[in-house]
mmCIF file of C-alpha atoms in Angstrom:
data_model
loop_
_atom_site.group_PDB
_atom_site.id
_atom_site.type_symbol
_atom_site.label_atom_id
_atom_site.label_comp_id
_atom_site.label_asym_id
_atom_site.label_seq_id
_atom_site.Cartn_x
_atom_site.Cartn_y
_atom_site.Cartn_z
ATOM 1 C CA MET N 285 -5.179 22.595 -16.281
ATOM 2 C CA ALA N 286 -4.519 23.283 -20.032
ATOM 3 C CA VAL N 287 -3.836 26.297 -21.607
ATOM 4 C CA ALA N 288 -5.490 27.289 -25.465
ATOM 5 C CA LYS N 289 -3.629 30.553 -26.936
ATOM 6 C CA SER N 290 -5.672 31.184 -30.095
ATOM 7 C CA GLY N 291 -3.724 31.484 -33.650
ATOM 8 C CA SER N 292 -0.892 28.405 -31.759
ATOM 9 C CA TYR N 293 -3.851 25.517 -31.562
ATOM 10 C CA THR N 294 -1.027 22.961 -33.623
ATOM 11 C CA GLY N 295 0.717 21.518 -30.051
ATOM 12 C CA PHE N 296 -3.197 21.576 -28.173
ATOM 13 C CA SER N 297 -5.878 19.057 -30.365
ATOM 14 C CA PHE N 298 -8.702 18.888 -27.680
ATOM 15 C CA PRO N 299 -11.334 15.063 -27.833
ATOM 16 C CA SER N 300 -14.002 15.035 -29.661
ATOM 17 C CA CYS N 301 -17.106 14.940 -28.299
ATOM 18 C CA SER N 302 -18.360 11.951 -27.175
ATOM 19 C CA CYS N 303 -18.367 12.480 -23.246
ATOM 20 C CA TYR N 304 -18.747 11.354 -20.087
ATOM 21 C CA GLY N 305 -21.565 11.670 -17.947
ATOM 22 C CA GLY N 306 -21.479 14.948 -14.838
ATOM 23 C CA PRO N 307 -17.463 15.022 -14.371
ATOM 24 C CA SER N 308 -16.447 15.151 -10.712
ATOM 25 C CA LEU N 309 -14.745 18.031 -10.025
ATOM 26 C CA ARG N 310 -11.571 16.456 -9.919
ATOM 27 C CA GLU N 311 -11.504 15.147 -13.909
ATOM 28 C CA SER N 312 -10.489 16.798 -17.413
ATOM 29 C CA ILE N 313 -12.540 18.738 -19.293
ATOM 30 C CA LEU N 314 -10.806 19.352 -22.316
ATOM 31 C CA GLY N 315 -7.950 16.476 -22.111
ATOM 32 C CA ALA N 316 -4.894 18.322 -21.471
ATOM 33 C CA ASN N 317 -1.583 17.598 -20.106
ATOM 34 C CA GLU N 318 -0.030 21.444 -19.947
ATOM 35 C CA THR N 319 -0.619 22.979 -16.341
ATOM 36 C CA GLY N 320 -0.436 25.856 -15.300
ATOM 37 C CA ASN N 321 -2.122 28.642 -13.556
ATOM 38 C CA LEU N 322 -4.840 31.409 -15.225
ATOM 39 C CA THR N 323 -3.995 34.480 -12.206
ATOM 40 C CA ASP N 324 0.002 33.754 -13.299
ATOM 41 C CA LYS N 325 -0.885 35.804 -16.922
ATOM 42 C CA TYR N 326 -4.094 37.379 -15.485
ATOM 43 C CA VAL N 327 -5.471 40.477 -11.696
ATOM 44 C CA LEU N 328 -9.464 39.100 -12.303
ATOM 45 C CA GLY N 329 -11.506 42.650 -12.006
ATOM 46 C CA GLU N 330 -14.459 43.179 -11.858
ATOM 47 C CA GLN N 331 -18.207 41.292 -12.518
ATOM 48 C CA LEU N 332 -19.688 41.962 -16.444
ATOM 49 C CA GLY N 333 -22.017 39.500 -16.356
ATOM 50 C CA TRP N 334 -23.392 36.132 -15.608
ATOM 51 C CA GLY N 335 -24.452 32.549 -17.626
ATOM 52 C CA GLN N 336 -25.963 29.118 -16.889
ATOM 53 C CA PHE N 337 -22.881 28.035 -16.195
ATOM 54 C CA GLY N 338 -20.333 30.902 -14.380
ATOM 55 C CA ILE N 339 -20.377 34.612 -14.349
ATOM 56 C CA ILE N 340 -17.850 37.474 -16.989
ATOM 57 C CA ARG N 341 -14.346 38.452 -15.190
ATOM 58 C CA GLU N 342 -12.653 41.691 -15.972
ATOM 59 C CA CYS N 343 -9.846 40.146 -16.044
ATOM 60 C CA ILE N 344 -6.283 42.406 -17.054
ATOM 61 C CA ASP N 345 -2.316 40.263 -18.605
ATOM 62 C CA LYS N 346 0.041 40.993 -16.452
ATOM 63 C CA PHE N 347 2.826 41.608 -19.120
ATOM 64 C CA SER N 348 0.705 43.540 -21.836
ATOM 65 C CA GLY N 349 -1.745 45.259 -19.074
ATOM 66 C CA GLU N 350 -4.823 44.043 -22.147
ATOM 67 C CA VAL N 351 -7.679 44.524 -21.015
ATOM 68 C CA LEU N 352 -9.488 40.713 -21.441
ATOM 69 C CA ALA N 353 -12.753 39.074 -20.517
ATOM 70 C CA CYS N 354 -12.763 36.096 -18.821
ATOM 71 C CA LYS N 355 -15.343 33.646 -18.986
ATOM 72 C CA SER N 356 -15.224 31.689 -15.894
ATOM 73 C CA ILE N 357 -17.222 28.083 -15.500
ATOM 74 C CA ALA N 358 -18.106 26.411 -13.246
ATOM 75 C CA LYS N 359 -17.797 22.827 -13.312
ATOM 76 C CA ASP N 360 -20.480 21.094 -10.709
ATOM 77 C CA ARG N 361 -23.051 23.144 -12.868
ATOM 78 C CA LEU N 362 -21.948 20.402 -15.957
ATOM 79 C CA VAL N 363 -24.366 18.219 -14.102
ATOM 80 C CA THR N 364 -25.448 15.978 -18.439
ATOM 81 C CA ARG N 365 -22.917 14.660 -21.252
ATOM 82 C CA GLU N 366 -24.829 17.492 -23.714
ATOM 83 C CA ASP N 367 -23.522 20.449 -20.938
ATOM 84 C CA VAL N 368 -19.931 18.786 -21.476
ATOM 85 C CA ARG N 369 -19.875 18.696 -24.626
ATOM 86 C CA GLY N 370 -21.457 22.142 -24.989
ATOM 87 C CA ILE N 371 -19.310 23.557 -23.700
ATOM 88 C CA LYS N 372 -15.996 22.178 -25.477
ATOM 89 C CA LEU N 373 -18.194 22.920 -28.492
ATOM 90 C CA GLU N 374 -18.005 25.865 -27.720
ATOM 91 C CA ILE N 375 -13.924 26.458 -26.800
ATOM 92 C CA GLU N 376 -13.215 24.442 -30.685
ATOM 93 C CA ILE N 377 -15.982 26.513 -32.695
ATOM 94 C CA MET N 378 -14.370 29.847 -30.867
ATOM 95 C CA SER N 379 -10.712 28.813 -31.559
ATOM 96 C CA ARG N 380 -12.025 27.844 -35.368
ATOM 97 C CA LEU N 381 -13.917 31.166 -35.971
ATOM 98 C CA SER N 382 -10.420 33.686 -34.214
ATOM 99 C CA GLY N 383 -8.509 36.654 -36.097
ATOM 100 C CA HIS N 384 -11.570 37.555 -38.442
ATOM 101 C CA PRO N 385 -12.264 41.605 -37.250
ATOM 102 C CA ASN N 386 -15.575 39.974 -36.210
ATOM 103 C CA VAL N 387 -15.537 37.974 -33.561
ATOM 104 C CA VAL N 388 -14.947 38.260 -30.701
ATOM 105 C CA ASP N 389 -11.015 36.764 -30.283
ATOM 106 C CA LEU N 390 -10.686 33.524 -28.295
ATOM 107 C CA LYS N 391 -6.831 34.555 -26.295
ATOM 108 C CA ALA N 392 -6.793 31.357 -24.296
ATOM 109 C CA VAL N 393 -8.278 28.616 -22.609
ATOM 110 C CA TYR N 394 -7.368 27.537 -18.988
ATOM 111 C CA GLU N 395 -8.668 24.544 -17.219
ATOM 112 C CA GLU N 396 -8.091 24.136 -13.616
ATOM 113 C CA GLU N 397 -9.341 21.531 -10.717
ATOM 114 C CA ASN N 398 -13.213 23.587 -10.112
ATOM 115 C CA TYR N 399 -13.646 25.569 -12.761
ATOM 116 C CA VAL N 400 -13.422 25.621 -16.815
ATOM 117 C CA HIS N 401 -11.787 29.640 -17.647
ATOM 118 C CA LEU N 402 -12.124 31.339 -22.031
ATOM 119 C CA VAL N 403 -9.570 34.220 -21.582
ATOM 120 C CA MET N 404 -11.357 36.393 -25.058
ATOM 121 C CA GLU N 405 -11.423 39.897 -25.877
ATOM 122 C CA LEU N 406 -13.517 42.389 -23.474
ATOM 123 C CA CYS N 407 -15.588 44.679 -25.801
ATOM 124 C CA ALA N 408 -16.241 47.882 -24.221
ATOM 125 C CA GLY N 409 -19.545 49.167 -26.160
ATOM 126 C CA GLY N 410 -20.987 46.997 -24.988
ATOM 127 C CA GLU N 411 -24.109 45.186 -26.518
ATOM 128 C CA LEU N 412 -25.839 46.370 -29.598
ATOM 129 C CA PHE N 413 -28.909 45.503 -28.231
ATOM 130 C CA HIS N 414 -28.218 47.568 -25.145
ATOM 131 C CA LYS N 415 -27.652 50.866 -27.830
ATOM 132 C CA LEU N 416 -31.258 50.013 -29.339
ATOM 133 C CA GLU N 417 -32.628 49.848 -26.289
ATOM 134 C CA LYS N 418 -31.009 53.740 -25.292
ATOM 135 C CA HIS N 419 -31.003 55.190 -28.784
ATOM 136 C CA GLY N 420 -34.187 53.391 -30.841
ATOM 137 C CA ARG N 421 -33.954 52.632 -33.722
ATOM 138 C CA PHE N 422 -31.046 53.976 -36.887
ATOM 139 C CA SER N 423 -30.405 54.982 -39.648
ATOM 140 C CA GLU N 424 -30.780 54.151 -43.085
ATOM 141 C CA PRO N 425 -27.022 54.568 -43.192
ATOM 142 C CA GLU N 426 -26.117 53.195 -40.508
ATOM 143 C CA ALA N 427 -27.857 50.635 -40.826
ATOM 144 C CA ARG N 428 -27.211 49.110 -43.883
ATOM 145 C CA VAL N 429 -23.028 49.489 -42.873
ATOM 146 C CA LEU N 430 -24.020 47.211 -39.490
ATOM 147 C CA PHE N 431 -26.013 44.846 -41.776
ATOM 148 C CA ARG N 432 -23.373 44.388 -44.225
ATOM 149 C CA HIS N 433 -21.167 43.957 -41.989
ATOM 150 C CA LEU N 434 -22.815 40.923 -39.804
ATOM 151 C CA MET N 435 -23.656 39.319 -43.037
ATOM 152 C CA GLU N 436 -20.371 39.232 -43.868
ATOM 153 C CA VAL N 437 -19.235 37.308 -40.056
ATOM 154 C CA VAL N 438 -22.198 35.658 -40.377
ATOM 155 C CA MET N 439 -20.386 33.873 -43.465
ATOM 156 C CA TYR N 440 -17.566 33.531 -42.312
ATOM 157 C CA CYS N 441 -19.281 31.027 -40.202
ATOM 158 C CA HIS N 442 -20.869 29.991 -42.841
ATOM 159 C CA ASP N 443 -17.548 28.787 -44.445
ATOM 160 C CA LYS N 444 -15.536 27.824 -41.384
ATOM 161 C CA GLY N 445 -18.402 25.574 -41.509
ATOM 162 C CA VAL N 446 -20.430 25.790 -38.107
ATOM 163 C CA VAL N 447 -23.708 27.702 -37.750
ATOM 164 C CA HIS N 448 -24.048 30.384 -35.122
ATOM 165 C CA ARG N 449 -27.951 29.464 -33.888
ATOM 166 C CA ASP N 450 -28.701 32.169 -32.109
ATOM 167 C CA LEU N 451 -27.844 35.836 -33.466
ATOM 168 C CA LYS N 452 -30.138 39.289 -31.708
ATOM 169 C CA PRO N 453 -28.454 42.005 -30.873
ATOM 170 C CA GLU N 454 -28.183 40.080 -27.407
ATOM 171 C CA ASN N 455 -24.903 38.280 -29.466
ATOM 172 C CA ILE N 456 -23.516 40.763 -30.923
ATOM 173 C CA LEU N 457 -20.621 43.507 -29.567
ATOM 174 C CA LEU N 458 -19.738 47.025 -30.046
ATOM 175 C CA SER N 459 -15.260 46.674 -29.927
ATOM 176 C CA THR N 460 -16.163 50.410 -28.941
ATOM 177 C CA LYS N 461 -17.980 53.667 -26.780
ATOM 178 C CA SER N 462 -17.902 54.978 -30.602
ATOM 179 C CA SER N 463 -21.037 55.332 -33.018
ATOM 180 C CA SER N 464 -19.353 53.093 -35.325
ATOM 181 C CA SER N 465 -17.664 51.169 -33.091
ATOM 182 C CA PRO N 466 -16.124 47.879 -35.142
ATOM 183 C CA ILE N 467 -19.050 45.191 -33.894
ATOM 184 C CA LYS N 468 -18.322 41.579 -32.502
ATOM 185 C CA LEU N 469 -20.334 38.856 -32.548
ATOM 186 C CA ALA N 470 -20.130 36.325 -29.820
ATOM 187 C CA ASP N 471 -21.543 33.507 -27.261
ATOM 188 C CA PHE N 472 -20.933 30.344 -29.023
ATOM 189 C CA GLY N 473 -23.382 28.752 -26.724
ATOM 190 C CA LEU N 474 -25.437 26.760 -29.371
ATOM 191 C CA ALA N 475 -22.829 26.906 -32.617
ATOM 192 C CA THR N 476 -23.172 24.452 -34.028
ATOM 193 C CA TYR N 477 -21.454 22.570 -37.349
ATOM 194 C CA ILE N 478 -23.974 22.450 -40.192
ATOM 195 C CA ARG N 479 -26.425 19.588 -40.860
ATOM 196 C CA PRO N 480 -29.583 18.743 -40.505
ATOM 197 C CA GLY N 481 -31.176 19.080 -37.134
ATOM 198 C CA ARG N 482 -34.740 18.736 -35.751
ATOM 199 C CA VAL N 483 -34.557 20.576 -31.753
ATOM 200 C CA PRO N 484 -35.352 24.123 -31.912
ATOM 201 C CA PHE N 485 -33.159 26.139 -30.593
ATOM 202 C CA GLY N 486 -32.050 30.085 -30.366
ATOM 203 C CA SER N 487 -34.199 32.879 -29.068
ATOM 204 C CA PRO N 488 -38.091 33.144 -30.784
ATOM 205 C CA PHE N 489 -38.260 35.566 -32.110
ATOM 206 C CA TYR N 490 -34.756 35.495 -34.283
ATOM 207 C CA ILE N 491 -36.566 31.565 -35.244
ATOM 208 C CA ALA N 492 -36.652 30.589 -38.954
ATOM 209 C CA PRO N 493 -39.354 29.117 -39.760
ATOM 210 C CA GLU N 494 -37.365 25.762 -41.934
ATOM 211 C CA VAL N 495 -36.540 24.864 -37.704
ATOM 212 C CA LEU N 496 -39.749 25.214 -36.970
ATOM 213 C CA ALA N 497 -40.398 22.488 -39.764
ATOM 214 C CA GLY N 498 -37.696 20.775 -38.454
ATOM 215 C CA GLY N 499 -34.686 21.214 -40.163
ATOM 216 C CA TYR N 500 -31.700 23.744 -39.307
ATOM 217 C CA ASP N 501 -28.568 25.402 -41.886
ATOM 218 C CA GLN N 502 -27.225 28.081 -42.501
ATOM 219 C CA ALA N 503 -29.914 29.147 -43.736
ATOM 220 C CA ALA N 504 -31.581 29.700 -40.726
ATOM 221 C CA ASP N 505 -28.531 32.176 -39.644
ATOM 222 C CA VAL N 506 -29.757 34.500 -42.343
ATOM 223 C CA TRP N 507 -33.948 34.729 -41.598
ATOM 224 C CA SER N 508 -32.162 35.944 -37.906
ATOM 225 C CA ALA N 509 -29.825 38.238 -39.669
ATOM 226 C CA GLY N 510 -32.962 39.706 -41.214
ATOM 227 C CA VAL N 511 -35.136 39.560 -38.091
ATOM 228 C CA ILE N 512 -32.103 41.816 -36.346
ATOM 229 C CA LEU N 513 -32.045 44.880 -40.021
ATOM 230 C CA TYR N 514 -36.082 44.632 -39.425
ATOM 231 C CA ILE N 515 -35.319 45.667 -35.698
ATOM 232 C CA LEU N 516 -32.001 47.845 -37.024
ATOM 233 C CA LEU N 517 -35.071 49.243 -38.985
ATOM 234 C CA SER N 518 -37.482 49.442 -36.627
ATOM 235 C CA GLY N 519 -37.046 50.041 -33.223
ATOM 236 C CA ILE N 520 -39.113 46.796 -32.833
ATOM 237 C CA PRO N 521 -39.226 42.728 -33.798
ATOM 238 C CA PRO N 522 -41.537 41.675 -36.838
ATOM 239 C CA PHE N 523 -43.296 38.567 -35.113
ATOM 240 C CA TRP N 524 -44.289 40.616 -31.713
ATOM 241 C CA GLY N 525 -46.323 39.411 -28.335
ATOM 242 C CA LYS N 526 -46.158 39.202 -25.735
ATOM 243 C CA THR N 527 -45.997 35.368 -24.898
ATOM 244 C CA LYS N 528 -43.401 32.951 -26.742
ATOM 245 C CA SER N 529 -46.977 31.237 -28.315
ATOM 246 C CA ARG N 530 -47.636 34.256 -29.582
ATOM 247 C CA ILE N 531 -44.313 34.924 -31.371
ATOM 248 C CA LEU N 532 -44.894 31.478 -32.261
ATOM 249 C CA MET N 533 -47.679 31.185 -34.264
ATOM 250 C CA LEU N 534 -46.873 34.868 -35.668
ATOM 251 C CA LEU N 535 -44.334 33.414 -37.086
ATOM 252 C CA GLY N 536 -46.036 29.822 -38.559
ATOM 253 C CA LEU N 537 -48.276 31.941 -40.154
ATOM 254 C CA GLN N 538 -45.168 34.508 -41.170
ATOM 255 C CA THR N 539 -47.359 37.659 -40.562
ATOM 256 C CA CYS N 540 -44.956 40.713 -41.108
ATOM 257 C CA ASP N 541 -45.762 44.827 -41.066
ATOM 258 C CA PHE N 542 -43.452 45.832 -43.361
ATOM 259 C CA HIS N 543 -44.715 49.924 -43.113
ATOM 260 C CA LEU N 544 -43.573 50.616 -39.570
ATOM 261 C CA ILE N 545 -39.970 50.545 -41.186
ATOM 262 C CA PRO N 546 -39.503 54.355 -43.115
ATOM 263 C CA GLY N 547 -40.300 54.466 -46.187
ATOM 264 C CA ILE N 548 -36.653 52.334 -47.250
ATOM 265 C CA LEU N 549 -38.775 48.835 -47.574
ATOM 266 C CA TYR N 550 -41.326 50.413 -49.884
ATOM 267 C CA GLN N 551 -39.052 50.693 -52.927
ATOM 268 C CA ILE N 552 -37.714 46.877 -52.034
ATOM 269 C CA GLN N 553 -38.778 44.319 -54.086
ATOM 270 C CA PRO N 554 -39.637 40.496 -51.839
ATOM 271 C CA ARG N 555 -37.858 38.227 -53.393
ATOM 272 C CA ASP N 556 -38.260 33.791 -51.945
#
């Protein structure tokens, strides 16, 4: 099992992502030589969430007392080469981006016979999505501050050669429960290095038109950030439909009602 600490990856390089087929339980995914046990350093606590490949639990550093989150990925759920490549790329990208104040920090990576564990910063404030659900739209000053921080971290990702591909309120976390909490960009499961693409990724509410047209670069993240700004100010997505096909149709037409945003955008001249 491998351990890789954030900020000290010089002794451990991730193999290239030309991966094999679905791994058996005894195959190494990270290909590292260092061994150890997750539970030697951390105490695992309550379950915080779950995803396609595993669960997220609270974990506590036995030595410092720091409360963190542990994402445990079950190897037997990685059934295709793309699944394996995706996990390796997610870890590689998180290690590249860790250290920015608005990115969820990757603390360490452990590999066991049956699991890969990602130990990460825990954001006590939860998802921006849940805050929107509870409180509705933001005031203009609140939205301005949050959006500035979002664009700063998006630009940081792009400067590092990374496109997130799934920007949405569910993937923006709040560090604390304070009303002025900093944001943290999370979930790099669909992130990749910037290059032209052909396959649409992400959630339909936030997909940029150029993605539907078959291209994909950092401009698509900027579009998704703009959709988030619209939601912050209006409380609803700009392209709304009960079905995915309806949302994609409206997106293709680029039909958006700015009258739902009270008073603010009438002062802004649109730019190409």
